[in-house]
Tab-separated table of C-alpha atoms and ligand atoms in Angstrom:
chain	number	residue	atom	x	y	z
A	82	MET	CA	19.022	-10.494	-75.457
A	83	ALA	CA	21.703	-7.840	-74.925
A	84	ASN	CA	25.086	-9.426	-74.457
A	85	LEU	CA	28.025	-8.482	-72.334
A	86	THR	CA	30.586	-8.322	-75.144
A	87	GLY	CA	33.430	-5.988	-74.296
A	88	LYS	CA	31.931	-4.987	-70.935
A	89	LYS	CA	34.644	-4.417	-68.360
A	90	MET	CA	33.524	-5.933	-65.087
A	91	LEU	CA	34.933	-5.909	-61.594
A	92	LEU	CA	33.847	-8.932	-59.590
A	93	GLY	CA	34.246	-8.589	-55.822
A	94	VAL	CA	34.259	-11.855	-53.873
A	95	THR	CA	33.839	-11.593	-50.098
A	96	GLY	CA	34.088	-14.311	-47.440
A	97	SER	CA	31.011	-16.480	-47.702
A	98	ILE	CA	30.570	-20.148	-48.470
A	99	ALA	CA	28.716	-18.981	-51.596
A	100	ALA	CA	32.145	-17.898	-52.923
A	101	TYR	CA	32.446	-21.382	-54.427
A	102	LYS	CA	29.879	-20.204	-57.002
A	103	SER	CA	32.232	-17.427	-58.129
A	104	ALA	CA	34.076	-19.871	-60.371
A	105	SER	CA	30.945	-20.500	-62.463
A	106	LEU	CA	30.053	-16.806	-62.335
A	107	VAL	CA	33.450	-15.859	-63.800
A	108	ARG	CA	33.078	-18.555	-66.467
A	109	LEU	CA	29.591	-17.362	-67.459
A	110	LEU	CA	30.668	-13.706	-67.601
A	111	ILE	CA	33.684	-14.540	-69.767
A	112	LYS	CA	31.475	-16.723	-71.984
A	113	ALA	CA	29.050	-13.785	-72.383
A	114	GLY	CA	31.955	-11.704	-73.724
A	115	ALA	CA	32.895	-9.676	-70.628
A	116	GLU	CA	36.396	-8.865	-69.375
A	117	VAL	CA	36.505	-9.765	-65.699
A	118	GLN	CA	38.840	-8.413	-63.038
A	119	VAL	CA	38.401	-10.329	-59.804
A	120	LEU	CA	38.938	-8.653	-56.428
A	121	MET	CA	38.792	-10.692	-53.223
A	122	THR	CA	38.844	-9.993	-49.543
A	123	LYS	CA	41.233	-12.102	-47.491
A	124	SER	CA	38.332	-14.169	-46.182
A	125	GLY	CA	36.954	-14.546	-49.706
A	126	ALA	CA	40.304	-16.134	-50.586
A	127	ASP	CA	39.820	-18.600	-47.694
A	128	PHE	CA	36.725	-19.969	-49.431
A	129	ILE	CA	37.972	-20.192	-53.020
A	130	SER	CA	41.487	-20.047	-54.319
A	131	PRO	CA	42.570	-16.896	-56.180
A	132	LEU	CA	44.425	-19.254	-58.535
A	133	THR	CA	41.105	-20.786	-59.658
A	134	LEU	CA	39.598	-17.382	-60.353
A	135	SER	CA	42.689	-15.947	-62.041
A	136	THR	CA	42.866	-19.013	-64.310
A	137	LEU	CA	39.213	-18.614	-65.302
A	138	SER	CA	39.370	-14.817	-65.692
A	139	LYS	CA	42.815	-14.896	-67.382
A	140	ARG	CA	43.910	-12.006	-65.181
A	141	PRO	CA	45.711	-11.719	-61.853
A	142	VAL	CA	43.324	-11.608	-58.902
A	143	TYR	CA	43.816	-8.785	-56.411
A	144	THR	CA	43.339	-9.509	-52.739
A	145	ASP	CA	44.998	-6.416	-51.362
A	146	ILE	CA	45.477	-2.776	-52.193
A	147	THR	CA	49.225	-3.268	-52.093
A	148	SER	CA	51.162	-6.360	-53.068
A	149	GLU	CA	54.897	-6.993	-52.619
A	150	GLU	CA	55.836	-5.362	-55.885
A	151	SER	CA	53.021	-2.944	-56.687
A	152	TRP	CA	50.062	-0.821	-55.664
A	153	ASN	CA	46.781	-2.089	-57.092
A	154	SER	CA	45.079	1.151	-57.863
A	155	HIS	CA	41.482	0.960	-56.707
A	156	VAL	CA	40.923	4.398	-58.264
A	157	GLU	CA	42.086	3.236	-61.690
A	158	MET	CA	40.007	0.070	-61.476
A	159	GLY	CA	36.971	2.084	-60.395
A	160	LEU	CA	37.327	4.240	-63.503
A	161	TRP	CA	38.146	1.331	-65.838
A	162	ALA	CA	35.020	-0.678	-65.091
A	163	ASP	CA	31.656	-0.566	-66.896
A	164	ALA	CA	30.124	-2.391	-63.943
A	165	MET	CA	31.072	-3.705	-60.530
A	166	VAL	CA	29.433	-6.826	-59.151
A	167	VAL	CA	29.963	-7.886	-55.542
A	168	ALA	CA	28.934	-11.524	-55.271
A	169	PRO	CA	28.796	-12.966	-52.732
A	170	LEU	CA	28.400	-9.978	-50.427
A	171	THR	CA	28.538	-10.848	-46.726
A	172	ALA	CA	26.662	-8.986	-43.994
A	173	ALA	CA	29.976	-7.494	-42.827
A	174	SER	CA	31.013	-6.206	-46.255
A	175	LEU	CA	27.474	-4.953	-46.866
A	176	ALA	CA	27.670	-2.928	-43.645
A	177	LYS	CA	31.059	-1.521	-44.659
A	178	MET	CA	29.823	-0.503	-48.092
A	179	ALA	CA	26.692	1.051	-46.606
A	180	CYS	CA	28.742	3.312	-44.356
A	181	GLY	CA	31.625	4.019	-46.717
A	182	MET	CA	34.413	2.120	-44.906
A	183	SER	CA	37.259	1.419	-47.279
A	184	ASP	CA	39.464	-1.046	-45.438
A	185	ASN	CA	39.990	-3.604	-48.191
A	186	ILE	CA	40.413	-3.780	-51.967
A	187	ILE	CA	36.687	-4.299	-52.623
A	188	THR	CA	35.275	-1.589	-50.373
A	189	ALA	CA	37.970	0.898	-51.498
A	190	THR	CA	37.274	0.181	-55.181
A	191	TYR	CA	33.532	0.450	-54.543
A	192	LEU	CA	34.014	3.994	-53.231
A	193	SER	CA	36.029	4.920	-56.331
A	194	ALA	CA	33.685	3.304	-58.846
A	195	ARG	CA	31.685	5.599	-61.112
A	196	CYS	CA	29.991	2.684	-62.895
A	197	PRO	CA	26.750	0.905	-61.913
A	198	VAL	CA	27.304	-1.376	-58.912
A	199	PHE	CA	25.387	-4.623	-58.355
A	200	PHE	CA	25.409	-6.596	-55.134
A	201	ALA	CA	24.327	-10.162	-54.498
A	202	PRO	CA	24.128	-10.760	-50.738
A	203	ALA	CA	24.690	-14.157	-49.170
A	204	MET	CA	24.007	-14.836	-45.513
A	205	ASP	CA	22.005	-16.844	-43.055
A	206	LEU	CA	18.288	-16.119	-42.791
A	207	ASP	CA	18.395	-14.374	-39.409
A	208	MET	CA	21.265	-12.161	-40.518
A	209	TRP	CA	19.343	-11.325	-43.694
A	210	GLN	CA	16.188	-10.478	-41.709
A	211	HIS	CA	17.976	-8.380	-39.084
A	212	PRO	CA	16.851	-4.741	-39.095
A	213	ALA	CA	20.492	-3.627	-39.401
A	214	THR	CA	20.896	-5.651	-42.601
A	215	ARG	CA	17.564	-4.454	-43.977
A	216	GLU	CA	18.647	-0.870	-43.318
A	217	ASN	CA	22.080	-1.427	-44.922
A	218	VAL	CA	20.491	-2.909	-48.055
A	219	ARG	CA	18.164	0.076	-48.349
A	220	ARG	CA	21.070	2.477	-47.834
A	221	LEU	CA	23.090	0.825	-50.589
A	222	GLN	CA	20.086	0.915	-52.912
A	223	GLY	CA	19.479	4.506	-51.886
A	224	PHE	CA	22.956	5.384	-53.220
A	225	GLY	CA	21.820	4.047	-56.604
A	226	ASN	CA	23.319	0.540	-56.370
A	227	HIS	CA	21.396	-2.478	-57.624
A	228	LEU	CA	20.341	-5.361	-55.381
A	229	ILE	CA	20.369	-8.786	-57.007
A	230	PRO	CA	17.733	-10.448	-54.812
A	231	VAL	CA	18.651	-13.381	-52.556
A	232	GLY	CA	17.101	-16.773	-53.091
A	233	HIS	CA	15.099	-18.976	-50.759
A	234	GLY	CA	16.270	-22.462	-49.876
A	235	GLU	CA	18.698	-24.482	-47.825
A	236	LEU	CA	21.460	-22.442	-46.213
A	237	ALA	CA	24.950	-23.555	-45.187
A	238	SER	CA	23.808	-23.537	-41.531
A	239	GLY	CA	21.240	-26.215	-42.316
A	240	LEU	CA	18.388	-23.752	-41.809
A	241	VAL	CA	15.958	-23.139	-44.615
A	242	GLY	CA	14.914	-19.632	-45.624
A	243	GLU	CA	15.935	-16.498	-47.469
A	244	GLY	CA	19.567	-15.507	-47.769
A	245	ARG	CA	21.115	-17.702	-50.469
A	246	MET	CA	23.162	-15.844	-53.032
A	247	ALA	CA	21.423	-15.690	-56.416
A	248	GLU	CA	22.652	-18.437	-58.746
A	249	PRO	CA	25.398	-17.373	-61.200
A	250	GLU	CA	22.948	-17.828	-64.116
A	251	GLU	CA	20.485	-15.460	-62.376
A	252	ILE	CA	23.221	-12.874	-61.795
A	253	VAL	CA	24.231	-12.959	-65.462
A	254	ALA	CA	20.551	-12.731	-66.510
A	255	TYR	CA	20.109	-9.717	-64.202
A	256	LEU	CA	23.083	-7.986	-65.844
A	257	HIS	CA	21.745	-8.760	-69.321
A	258	HIS	CA	18.389	-7.294	-68.319
A	259	PHE	CA	20.082	-4.184	-66.917
A	260	TRP	CA	21.800	-3.354	-70.215
A	261	GLU	CA	18.756	-4.341	-72.196
A	262	ARG	CA	16.576	-1.843	-70.371
A	263	GLN	CA	19.209	0.883	-70.684
A	264	GLN	CA	17.546	1.823	-73.954
A	265	SER	CA	14.075	0.480	-73.223
A	266	LEU	CA	12.553	3.985	-73.197
A	267	ALA	CA	14.705	5.387	-76.024
A	268	GLY	CA	12.785	7.852	-78.161
A	269	LYS	CA	10.011	8.300	-75.576
A	270	LYS	CA	9.248	11.786	-74.305
A	271	ILE	CA	8.281	11.807	-70.648
A	272	LEU	CA	6.845	14.609	-68.529
A	273	ILE	CA	7.325	14.231	-64.778
A	274	THR	CA	5.917	16.627	-62.190
A	275	ALA	CA	7.515	16.516	-58.751
A	276	GLY	CA	7.886	18.324	-55.456
A	277	PRO	CA	5.509	20.565	-53.517
A	278	THR	CA	3.993	23.822	-54.708
A	279	TYR	CA	4.196	27.106	-52.828
A	280	GLU	CA	1.153	29.341	-52.976
A	281	PRO	CA	2.138	32.924	-52.130
A	282	ILE	CA	0.353	34.876	-49.388
A	283	ASP	CA	2.618	37.934	-49.588
A	284	PRO	CA	6.223	38.481	-50.797
A	285	VAL	CA	7.554	36.561	-47.763
A	286	ARG	CA	5.020	33.855	-46.904
A	287	PHE	CA	3.423	30.965	-48.670
A	288	ILE	CA	1.209	27.915	-48.161
A	289	GLY	CA	3.187	24.772	-48.906
A	290	ASN	CA	3.427	21.099	-48.029
A	291	ARG	CA	6.032	18.595	-46.878
A	292	SER	CA	6.761	16.929	-50.214
A	293	SER	CA	10.522	16.581	-50.799
A	294	GLY	CA	10.347	15.733	-54.515
A	295	LYS	CA	12.452	12.579	-53.941
A	296	MET	CA	10.102	10.151	-55.691
A	297	GLY	CA	9.667	12.307	-58.817
A	298	VAL	CA	13.384	13.116	-59.077
A	299	ALA	CA	14.221	9.389	-58.736
A	300	LEU	CA	11.725	8.667	-61.535
A	301	ALA	CA	13.290	11.334	-63.753
A	302	ASP	CA	16.777	9.873	-63.243
A	303	ALA	CA	15.629	6.284	-63.799
A	304	ALA	CA	13.713	7.182	-66.986
A	305	ALA	CA	16.692	9.133	-68.345
A	306	ARG	CA	18.941	6.134	-67.685
A	307	ARG	CA	16.543	4.060	-69.811
A	308	GLY	CA	17.087	6.460	-72.684
A	309	ALA	CA	13.923	8.595	-72.387
A	310	GLU	CA	13.858	12.318	-73.104
A	311	VAL	CA	12.706	13.575	-69.711
A	312	THR	CA	11.303	16.986	-68.768
A	313	LEU	CA	10.913	17.445	-65.037
A	314	VAL	CA	8.541	20.188	-63.921
A	315	LEU	CA	9.846	20.640	-60.421
A	316	GLY	CA	8.226	22.571	-57.599
A	317	PRO	CA	10.422	24.169	-54.907
A	318	SER	CA	12.635	21.273	-53.833
A	319	ARG	CA	16.233	21.165	-52.687
A	320	LEU	CA	16.836	18.184	-54.937
A	321	LEU	CA	17.941	18.097	-58.536
A	322	PRO	CA	18.276	15.070	-60.818
A	323	ARG	CA	21.714	13.465	-61.060
A	324	GLU	CA	21.377	12.693	-64.762
A	325	SER	CA	22.425	15.791	-66.679
A	326	GLN	CA	20.203	15.007	-69.688
A	327	VAL	CA	17.017	15.574	-67.631
A	328	LYS	CA	15.545	18.956	-68.582
A	329	VAL	CA	14.327	20.758	-65.467
A	330	ILE	CA	11.636	23.456	-65.511
A	331	PRO	CA	11.576	24.975	-62.032
A	332	VAL	CA	8.206	26.306	-60.865
A	333	GLN	CA	6.801	27.630	-57.600
A	334	SER	CA	3.010	27.595	-57.601
A	335	ALA	CA	0.335	25.193	-58.844
A	336	GLY	CA	-0.598	27.721	-61.518
A	337	GLU	CA	2.958	27.774	-62.867
A	338	MET	CA	3.186	23.989	-62.692
A	339	HIS	CA	-0.126	23.706	-64.520
A	340	ARG	CA	1.001	25.932	-67.399
A	341	ALA	CA	4.399	24.227	-67.744
A	342	ALA	CA	2.944	20.702	-67.532
A	343	GLN	CA	0.274	21.447	-70.153
A	344	GLU	CA	2.880	22.800	-72.554
A	345	VAL	CA	5.243	19.822	-72.114
A	346	PHE	CA	2.483	17.189	-72.231
A	347	LYS	CA	1.344	18.368	-75.701
A	348	ASP	CA	4.408	16.698	-77.123
A	349	ALA	CA	4.891	13.868	-74.591
A	350	ASP	CA	4.257	10.129	-74.805
A	351	ILE	CA	3.954	9.599	-71.052
A	352	GLY	CA	3.117	11.881	-68.121
A	353	ILE	CA	3.999	10.863	-64.569
A	354	LEU	CA	2.436	13.180	-62.025
A	355	ALA	CA	4.323	12.773	-58.786
A	356	ALA	CA	3.944	16.356	-57.538
A	357	ALA	CA	2.057	17.159	-54.353
A	358	VAL	CA	0.085	20.059	-55.742
A	359	ALA	CA	-1.662	22.448	-53.328
A	360	ASP	CA	-5.408	22.155	-53.791
A	361	TYR	CA	-6.076	25.796	-52.801
A	362	ARG	CA	-4.265	29.132	-52.995
A	363	PRO	CA	-4.950	32.509	-51.357
A	364	ARG	CA	-7.422	34.519	-53.430
A	365	GLU	CA	-5.405	37.736	-52.918
A	366	VAL	CA	-1.620	37.934	-52.859
A	367	SER	CA	-0.586	40.987	-50.881
A	368	ALA	CA	2.033	43.102	-52.648
A	369	GLN	CA	3.514	44.078	-49.244
A	370	LYS	CA	4.415	41.932	-46.257
A	371	ILE	CA	1.224	41.594	-44.183
A	372	LYS	CA	1.582	43.379	-40.810
A	373	LYS	CA	0.465	41.719	-37.591
A	374	THR	CA	-2.175	44.261	-36.734
A	375	GLY	CA	-5.183	42.165	-35.680
A	376	ASP	CA	-5.583	39.143	-33.374
A	377	THR	CA	-6.852	37.092	-36.259
A	378	LEU	CA	-6.113	37.061	-39.947
A	379	ARG	CA	-8.506	35.736	-42.520
A	380	LEU	CA	-7.219	34.198	-45.720
A	381	GLU	CA	-9.705	33.299	-48.374
A	382	LEU	CA	-8.606	30.345	-50.476
A	383	VAL	CA	-9.658	29.476	-53.997
A	384	LYS	CA	-9.296	26.173	-55.772
A	385	ASN	CA	-6.189	25.489	-57.839
A	386	PRO	CA	-6.396	23.868	-61.245
A	387	ASP	CA	-6.191	20.077	-61.104
A	388	ILE	CA	-3.240	19.431	-63.402
A	389	ALA	CA	-3.908	15.703	-63.525
A	390	ALA	CA	-7.559	16.154	-64.452
A	391	THR	CA	-6.676	18.690	-67.182
A	392	LEU	CA	-4.034	16.428	-68.738
A	393	GLY	CA	-6.242	13.349	-68.324
A	394	GLY	CA	-9.164	15.133	-69.961
A	395	GLY	CA	-7.153	16.157	-72.996
A	396	LYS	CA	-5.138	12.945	-73.339
A	397	ALA	CA	-4.638	11.924	-76.966
A	398	PRO	CA	-4.810	8.269	-78.047
A	399	GLY	CA	-1.390	6.735	-77.484
A	400	GLN	CA	-0.540	9.073	-74.595
A	401	TRP	CA	-0.262	7.490	-71.152
A	402	LEU	CA	-0.791	9.123	-67.825
A	403	VAL	CA	0.359	7.845	-64.451
A	404	GLY	CA	-0.661	9.472	-61.189
A	405	PHE	CA	-0.087	9.025	-57.487
A	406	ALA	CA	-2.513	8.721	-54.621
A	407	LEU	CA	-1.701	9.203	-50.966
A	408	GLU	CA	-4.622	7.803	-49.011
A	409	THR	CA	-5.305	7.381	-45.326
A	410	ASP	CA	-8.451	5.237	-45.453
A	411	ASN	CA	-10.258	2.896	-47.810
A	412	GLU	CA	-7.076	3.086	-49.827
A	413	LEU	CA	-7.595	0.728	-52.751
A	414	ALA	CA	-11.123	1.866	-53.550
A	415	ASN	CA	-10.229	5.567	-53.241
A	416	ALA	CA	-7.147	5.161	-55.430
A	417	GLN	CA	-9.042	3.239	-58.093
A	418	SER	CA	-11.811	5.823	-58.231
A	419	LYS	CA	-9.196	8.614	-58.439
A	420	ARG	CA	-7.585	6.767	-61.352
A	421	GLU	CA	-10.879	6.672	-63.188
A	422	LYS	CA	-11.834	10.275	-62.395
A	423	LYS	CA	-8.517	11.697	-63.582
A	424	ASN	CA	-8.270	9.322	-66.545
A	425	PHE	CA	-4.926	7.852	-65.392
A	426	ASP	CA	-3.793	4.620	-67.037
A	427	LEU	CA	-1.993	3.619	-63.845
A	428	ILE	CA	-2.149	4.929	-60.311
A	429	VAL	CA	0.565	4.447	-57.711
A	430	LEU	CA	-0.840	4.245	-54.221
A	431	ASN	CA	1.256	4.989	-51.186
A	432	SER	CA	-0.230	4.812	-47.789
A	433	LEU	CA	0.704	7.004	-44.848
A	434	GLN	CA	-0.080	3.996	-42.661
A	435	ASP	CA	3.019	2.190	-43.910
A	436	GLU	CA	6.109	2.934	-41.878
A	437	GLY	CA	8.906	4.352	-44.036
A	438	ALA	CA	6.576	5.433	-46.826
A	439	GLY	CA	5.691	8.986	-47.748
A	440	PHE	CA	7.174	12.462	-47.569
A	441	HIS	CA	10.882	12.903	-46.803
A	442	TYR	CA	11.601	9.184	-46.356
A	443	ASP	CA	14.172	7.697	-48.716
A	444	THR	CA	11.942	4.653	-48.951
A	445	ASN	CA	8.457	4.037	-50.214
A	446	LYS	CA	5.976	1.163	-50.251
A	447	ILE	CA	3.610	1.188	-53.170
A	448	THR	CA	0.708	-0.611	-54.768
A	449	ILE	CA	0.031	-0.080	-58.476
A	450	LEU	CA	-3.488	-0.241	-59.887
A	451	GLY	CA	-4.436	-0.238	-63.555
A	452	LYS	CA	-7.526	-0.598	-65.681
A	453	ASP	CA	-7.381	-4.376	-65.291
A	454	ASN	CA	-8.215	-4.092	-61.544
A	455	LYS	CA	-5.169	-6.206	-60.673
A	456	ILE	CA	-3.478	-5.202	-57.430
A	457	ARG	CA	0.306	-5.095	-57.715
A	458	LYS	CA	1.842	-4.762	-54.250
A	459	PHE	CA	5.532	-4.025	-53.783
A	460	GLU	CA	7.601	-4.251	-50.612
A	461	LEU	CA	9.262	-1.313	-48.830
A	462	LYS	CA	12.191	-0.211	-51.011
A	463	SER	CA	14.420	2.777	-51.635
A	464	LYS	CA	12.707	5.386	-53.826
A	465	LEU	CA	15.299	4.659	-56.524
A	466	ALA	CA	14.271	0.988	-56.605
A	467	VAL	CA	10.587	1.986	-56.464
A	468	ALA	CA	11.163	4.227	-59.508
A	469	GLU	CA	12.492	1.201	-61.440
A	470	ASP	CA	9.394	-0.831	-60.472
A	471	ILE	CA	7.081	1.963	-61.630
A	472	LEU	CA	8.920	2.253	-64.951
A	473	ASP	CA	8.800	-1.542	-65.417
A	474	GLU	CA	4.997	-1.351	-64.998
A	475	ILE	CA	4.742	1.573	-67.429
A	476	GLU	CA	6.784	-0.372	-69.970
A	477	ALA	CA	4.542	-3.395	-69.498
A	478	LEU	CA	1.554	-1.118	-70.153
A	479	TRP	CA	3.291	0.313	-73.194
A	480	ASN	CA	4.076	-3.138	-74.511
A	481	GLY	CA	0.476	-4.226	-74.095
A	482	LYS	CA	1.108	-6.559	-71.159
A	483	ILE	CA	-1.239	-4.632	-68.805
B	564	C5P	O1	-6.513	14.474	-55.888
B	564	C5P	P1	-5.186	14.124	-55.360
B	564	C5P	O2	-4.320	15.296	-55.029
B	564	C5P	O3	-5.168	13.110	-54.259
B	564	C5P	O4	-4.509	13.344	-56.621
B	564	C5P	C1	-3.188	13.008	-56.632
B	564	C5P	C2	-2.669	12.958	-58.046
B	564	C5P	O5	-3.135	14.068	-58.811
B	564	C5P	C3	-1.173	13.065	-58.103
B	564	C5P	O6	-0.714	12.346	-59.225
B	564	C5P	C4	-0.939	14.561	-58.239
B	564	C5P	O7	0.321	14.866	-58.802
B	564	C5P	C5	-2.092	14.965	-59.132
B	564	C5P	N1	-2.584	16.342	-58.904
B	564	C5P	C6	-2.405	17.317	-59.881
B	564	C5P	N2	-2.927	18.577	-59.705
B	564	C5P	C7	-3.611	18.894	-58.579
B	564	C5P	C8	-3.786	17.923	-57.583
B	564	C5P	C9	-3.263	16.666	-57.761
B	564	C5P	O8	-1.765	17.027	-60.891
B	564	C5P	N3	-4.081	20.113	-58.440
């Protein structure tokens, strides 16, 4: 197991009864070799004494941006840290982080932090279920932050349900797992196709589709963060990956995407085909802008190459191929037969019937199907979190667990 030796961690403690668990969390982090700088909101300090946490962390605890004698630089702390963990995170602080309000030491440091940020919410079940909270969690995840899932059980109110902060041992295990998987795809070469394609009609017009490229770009970033060598063949999309080590090959049409993908896949271990490729293109591309002379205009369309089927057909032993299916009816059966036809090892199904899933949304709800006929359903999540789930499944396949 990766350890946390030498990792510089900021621990933000906000005002929840679960703050009493922060003492064991600090102890476990220190025991795992981390340096811990505790930050607390004023209400966090009402639940557990800063003296307890400063004794355990062997550092002063900051509860304010300014103290009597100094300014506690949230910018410096944000740059110093290898990770920031906010645990417990109340509904109020979650809402502030989700909309970028920086009115205390934790929210201000969060905005300055360049490191990975983890958040472990703690609240009552109705607060946790409220659409506003659900939306705030998705927003925070959508910015690339990591949710440490809440537990189910007895809550301080006496009610029983979801909303308990993860146990300190679970939080530490989550952090271990995060650093462990940082290199889990090291040495692997991954091709990802993403975005729409534009099929030219004349120099001005094209046939396109509504794909934003968000899912494929999120996959490229997530795979690069796990150490993979990623080449992203990207159709016309306004998005670009955040991770600078992702190699981008911009293309416009299905034909261009086909040629680029074939070339890259020759040398790749894994292909993930997230592009929404146009099935047909105009037979003729006019060299001049077409004039509006007649009342009707006929375009004859011819079939585009099926990139997935080409790559699937020529797949070498040891190469893996993952495709997507967007279905509107008989979803599972259609997706499974598409997987077989295109020789995908895994297929990711997203349904247009699910609210929040599909083109242009920041969220997606997927089901993954493999050769084993098992149905792996995931809940609605940000596309960044969905990308991590897809990569976890690919790694399981790679490691022989699927
Ligand atoms: O056949 P359908 O378009 O539904 O299949 C979807 C899957 O096939 C996606 O993974 C998509 O990227 C891929 N595909 C492709 N080339 C095409 C059409 C689809 O790679 N021409």
